[in-house]
Amino acid sequence: MAHILIVEDEEHIARMIEATLALGSHTSRWCDNGGDAPALIEKGGFDLILLDVMLPGLDGFAVMERIRGLNIPVIFLSAMQEVADKVRGLRLGAEDYISKPFEPLELLARVDVVLRRRGRGQDVLEYGPIRQDLGSHTVTLDGEPVALSPKEFDLLKVFLQHQNLALSRDRLLSMVWGYEFAGESRTVDIHVQRLRQKLGLTDRLVTLTRVGYRLEKLK
Ligand code: CA
């Protein structure tokens, strides 16, 4: 189960994609132009972006350039058949490139491959001795259950899905608390501190001075 942003200006295609993703138990949101997409994506909460190339506002390549630092997987959707465009999309860091028209089930299969590869949409996330089961909403450390509050649970999920990436307090606030929580970055600090204590992450969940936090990837 993943939450997917569809950036596509043609409504009938967007609706078809929405219905297809729902078949795969994914939820989605539709954005009908390139201009609004970067801000929407920066707010967080999406596991994958399906990005059309020819869009009003910014085209798909320009959107990709703006969001590439966010480490969210992107699949380009395009009617352009040219190999050069495909190469351009992949060079920009896209995970895949699907030519229109496409079969709904092919789209779903490719989405699932990317989500699996990126550890998103998975029901179980693992990090050394830590195992987070998103289905049953449980966390274990060396097989022993660990009690986390709902926000601690969500914060852990964000760190496990964004390993090695510097995450600012503002970004964590908007991803976990879901809205601008101006001036309340202390909330993040408190929750990070609790995760470190409960899960033995003191060395791995590092503080980046004046930036935020990063969970270091295990070798
Ligand atoms: Ca288009």
Tab-separated table of C-alpha atoms and ligand atoms in Angstrom:
chain	number	residue	atom	x	y	z
A	1	MET	CA	0.000	0.000	0.000
A	2	ALA	CA	1.449	3.322	-1.048
A	3	HIS	CA	0.324	6.908	-1.478
A	4	ILE	CA	1.051	8.067	-5.018
A	5	LEU	CA	0.921	11.472	-6.689
A	6	ILE	CA	-0.284	11.514	-10.300
A	7	VAL	CA	0.930	14.580	-12.196
A	8	GLU	CA	-1.029	14.449	-15.446
A	9	ASP	CA	-2.981	17.136	-17.278
A	10	GLU	CA	-5.346	14.835	-19.149
A	11	GLU	CA	-8.221	13.997	-16.857
A	12	HIS	CA	-9.263	10.736	-18.505
A	13	ILE	CA	-5.731	9.374	-18.190
A	14	ALA	CA	-5.465	10.543	-14.575
A	15	ARG	CA	-8.794	8.848	-13.734
A	16	MET	CA	-7.681	5.636	-15.410
A	17	ILE	CA	-4.447	5.683	-13.400
A	18	GLU	CA	-6.337	6.369	-10.167
A	19	ALA	CA	-8.610	3.400	-10.779
A	20	THR	CA	-5.634	1.203	-11.630
A	21	LEU	CA	-3.732	2.167	-8.488
A	22	ALA	CA	-6.836	1.521	-6.397
A	23	LEU	CA	-6.857	-2.022	-7.790
A	24	GLY	CA	-3.402	-2.435	-6.298
A	25	SER	CA	-4.684	-1.030	-2.951
A	26	HIS	CA	-2.734	2.201	-3.446
A	27	THR	CA	-4.177	5.612	-2.673
A	28	SER	CA	-3.480	8.549	-4.942
A	29	ARG	CA	-3.851	12.245	-5.433
A	30	TRP	CA	-4.125	14.008	-8.769
A	31	CYS	CA	-2.300	17.201	-9.734
A	32	ASP	CA	-3.211	18.510	-13.203
A	33	ASN	CA	-0.224	20.767	-13.900
A	34	GLY	CA	3.529	20.940	-13.456
A	35	GLY	CA	3.568	24.308	-11.712
A	36	ASP	CA	1.863	23.087	-8.540
A	37	ALA	CA	3.644	19.742	-8.379
A	38	PRO	CA	6.961	20.640	-6.673
A	39	ALA	CA	5.313	22.348	-3.682
A	40	LEU	CA	2.878	19.485	-3.291
A	41	ILE	CA	5.692	16.932	-3.402
A	42	GLU	CA	7.855	18.905	-0.967
A	43	LYS	CA	5.062	18.794	1.592
A	44	GLY	CA	5.748	15.085	1.768
A	45	GLY	CA	3.617	12.047	2.231
A	46	PHE	CA	4.009	10.532	-1.229
A	47	ASP	CA	5.773	7.221	-1.726
A	48	LEU	CA	6.004	7.584	-5.509
A	49	ILE	CA	5.337	10.146	-8.216
A	50	LEU	CA	3.883	9.309	-11.642
A	51	LEU	CA	5.007	12.240	-13.742
A	52	ASP	CA	3.796	13.147	-17.203
A	53	VAL	CA	6.361	14.914	-19.417
A	54	MET	CA	4.172	17.306	-21.428
A	55	LEU	CA	2.455	19.427	-18.795
A	56	PRO	CA	1.191	22.991	-18.475
A	57	GLY	CA	3.258	25.121	-16.108
A	58	LEU	CA	6.500	23.205	-15.721
A	59	ASP	CA	7.170	20.178	-17.886
A	60	GLY	CA	7.945	16.856	-16.244
A	61	PHE	CA	11.707	17.214	-16.650
A	62	ALA	CA	11.670	20.616	-14.907
A	63	VAL	CA	9.522	19.197	-12.088
A	64	MET	CA	12.001	16.334	-11.721
A	65	GLU	CA	14.914	18.746	-11.458
A	66	ARG	CA	13.198	20.617	-8.644
A	67	ILE	CA	12.414	17.535	-6.587
A	68	ARG	CA	15.431	15.345	-7.230
A	69	GLY	CA	16.958	16.129	-3.828
A	70	LEU	CA	13.921	14.681	-2.075
A	71	ASN	CA	14.710	11.074	-2.895
A	72	ILE	CA	11.134	10.193	-3.825
A	73	PRO	CA	10.922	7.625	-6.634
A	74	VAL	CA	9.560	8.948	-9.923
A	75	ILE	CA	8.182	7.107	-12.944
A	76	PHE	CA	7.808	9.206	-16.071
A	77	LEU	CA	4.732	8.758	-18.236
A	78	SER	CA	5.071	10.043	-21.722
A	79	ALA	CA	3.653	9.901	-25.186
A	80	MET	CA	7.091	10.823	-26.481
A	81	GLN	CA	8.645	7.736	-27.895
A	82	GLU	CA	12.071	9.124	-28.495
A	83	VAL	CA	14.915	7.272	-26.914
A	84	ALA	CA	16.575	10.614	-26.116
A	85	ASP	CA	13.667	11.575	-23.855
A	86	LYS	CA	13.754	8.274	-22.102
A	87	VAL	CA	17.468	8.653	-21.510
A	88	ARG	CA	16.962	12.209	-20.279
A	89	GLY	CA	14.338	11.096	-17.786
A	90	LEU	CA	16.476	8.283	-16.440
A	91	ARG	CA	19.552	10.521	-16.255
A	92	LEU	CA	17.560	12.925	-14.095
A	93	GLY	CA	17.124	10.076	-11.661
A	94	ALA	CA	13.751	8.613	-12.625
A	95	GLU	CA	13.246	4.980	-11.668
A	96	ASP	CA	11.375	4.064	-14.808
A	97	TYR	CA	9.813	5.479	-17.949
A	98	ILE	CA	6.499	4.252	-19.349
A	99	SER	CA	5.351	5.148	-22.856
A	100	LYS	CA	1.731	6.042	-23.516
A	101	PRO	CA	-0.508	4.359	-24.284
A	102	PHE	CA	0.101	1.691	-21.663
A	103	GLU	CA	-1.899	-1.164	-20.244
A	104	PRO	CA	-3.226	-0.491	-16.718
A	105	LEU	CA	-1.828	-3.743	-15.403
A	106	GLU	CA	1.588	-2.979	-16.839
A	107	LEU	CA	1.568	0.328	-14.981
A	108	LEU	CA	0.614	-1.394	-11.750
A	109	ALA	CA	3.351	-3.993	-12.162
A	110	ARG	CA	5.991	-1.318	-12.767
A	111	VAL	CA	4.783	0.729	-9.806
A	112	ASP	CA	5.067	-2.314	-7.565
A	113	VAL	CA	8.584	-3.090	-8.803
A	114	VAL	CA	9.755	0.444	-8.004
A	115	LEU	CA	8.083	0.470	-4.585
A	116	ARG	CA	9.670	-2.867	-3.708
A	117	ARG	CA	13.080	-1.734	-4.908
A	118	ARG	CA	12.845	1.411	-2.817
A	119	GLY	CA	11.412	-0.320	0.226
A	120	ARG	CA	8.183	1.638	-0.035
A	121	GLY	CA	4.713	0.289	-0.002
A	122	GLN	CA	6.207	-2.618	1.906
A	123	ASP	CA	4.424	-3.962	4.921
A	124	VAL	CA	7.597	-4.719	6.838
A	125	LEU	CA	10.635	-2.465	7.171
A	126	GLU	CA	13.831	-3.830	8.651
A	127	TYR	CA	16.919	-2.144	10.009
A	128	GLY	CA	19.411	-4.402	11.765
A	129	PRO	CA	17.593	-5.846	14.783
A	130	ILE	CA	14.630	-3.482	14.297
A	131	ARG	CA	11.551	-4.754	12.495
A	132	GLN	CA	8.614	-2.444	11.823
A	133	ASP	CA	5.415	-4.095	10.653
A	134	LEU	CA	3.156	-1.479	9.069
A	135	GLY	CA	0.257	-3.914	8.702
A	136	SER	CA	-0.033	-4.901	12.355
A	137	HIS	CA	1.425	-1.555	13.550
A	138	THR	CA	4.059	-3.245	15.697
A	139	VAL	CA	7.779	-2.794	16.204
A	140	THR	CA	10.203	-5.342	17.566
A	141	LEU	CA	13.845	-5.069	18.610
A	142	ASP	CA	15.681	-8.402	18.520
A	143	GLY	CA	12.254	-10.016	18.374
A	144	GLU	CA	10.990	-8.257	21.524
A	145	PRO	CA	7.996	-5.903	21.163
A	146	VAL	CA	8.733	-2.208	21.653
A	147	ALA	CA	5.883	0.156	22.570
A	148	LEU	CA	5.886	3.301	20.438
A	149	SER	CA	3.386	6.144	20.420
A	150	PRO	CA	1.611	6.697	17.066
A	151	LYS	CA	3.892	9.640	16.202
A	152	GLU	CA	7.026	7.738	17.201
A	153	PHE	CA	5.835	4.936	14.945
A	154	ASP	CA	5.296	7.300	11.997
A	155	LEU	CA	8.614	9.024	12.580
A	156	LEU	CA	10.446	5.677	12.617
A	157	LYS	CA	8.789	4.772	9.318
A	158	VAL	CA	9.978	8.039	7.734
A	159	PHE	CA	13.563	7.426	8.896
A	160	LEU	CA	13.572	3.808	7.695
A	161	GLN	CA	12.250	4.876	4.289
A	162	HIS	CA	14.729	7.741	3.910
A	163	GLN	CA	17.987	6.240	5.101
A	164	ASN	CA	21.131	8.321	4.651
A	165	LEU	CA	19.108	11.392	3.786
A	166	ALA	CA	19.326	14.609	5.812
A	167	LEU	CA	15.809	15.406	7.012
A	168	SER	CA	15.119	18.871	8.383
A	169	ARG	CA	12.914	19.330	11.418
A	170	ASP	CA	10.401	21.232	9.273
A	171	ARG	CA	10.248	18.434	6.775
A	172	LEU	CA	9.816	15.835	9.515
A	173	LEU	CA	7.065	17.947	11.041
A	174	SER	CA	5.166	18.153	7.794
A	175	MET	CA	5.696	14.463	6.959
A	176	VAL	CA	4.736	13.082	10.367
A	177	TRP	CA	2.491	15.707	11.888
A	178	GLY	CA	1.020	16.575	8.526
A	179	TYR	CA	0.895	20.342	8.757
A	180	GLU	CA	3.098	23.321	9.416
A	181	PHE	CA	3.924	23.235	13.086
A	182	ALA	CA	5.927	26.442	13.114
A	183	GLY	CA	8.183	26.920	16.085
A	184	GLU	CA	7.470	23.453	17.404
A	185	SER	CA	10.636	21.756	16.167
A	186	ARG	CA	11.253	20.754	19.783
A	187	THR	CA	8.482	18.189	19.234
A	188	VAL	CA	10.700	16.462	16.683
A	189	ASP	CA	13.701	16.523	19.034
A	190	ILE	CA	11.697	14.888	21.814
A	191	HIS	CA	10.392	12.136	19.561
A	192	VAL	CA	13.828	11.473	18.058
A	193	GLN	CA	15.254	11.208	21.554
A	194	ARG	CA	12.628	8.632	22.499
A	195	LEU	CA	13.261	6.583	19.355
A	196	ARG	CA	16.984	6.559	20.088
A	197	GLN	CA	16.393	5.327	23.626
A	198	LYS	CA	13.759	2.738	22.835
A	199	LEU	CA	15.515	1.278	19.796
A	200	GLY	CA	19.202	1.704	20.586
A	201	LEU	CA	19.691	4.174	17.726
A	202	THR	CA	21.869	6.718	19.534
A	203	ASP	CA	24.832	6.192	17.209
A	204	ARG	CA	22.885	5.716	13.997
A	205	LEU	CA	20.221	8.417	14.216
A	206	VAL	CA	22.547	11.376	14.054
A	207	THR	CA	21.908	15.051	14.726
A	208	LEU	CA	22.998	17.385	11.932
A	209	THR	CA	23.741	20.747	13.451
A	210	ARG	CA	21.274	23.399	12.281
A	211	VAL	CA	19.798	20.950	9.760
A	212	GLY	CA	17.957	18.102	11.409
A	213	TYR	CA	18.545	14.362	11.512
A	214	ARG	CA	19.793	11.485	9.428
A	215	LEU	CA	19.466	7.747	9.917
A	216	GLU	CA	22.681	6.198	8.687
A	217	LYS	CA	22.325	3.253	6.405
A	218	LEU	CA	23.647	-0.052	7.739
A	219	LYS	CA	26.576	-1.406	5.772
B	1	CA	CA	0.315	15.697	-20.914
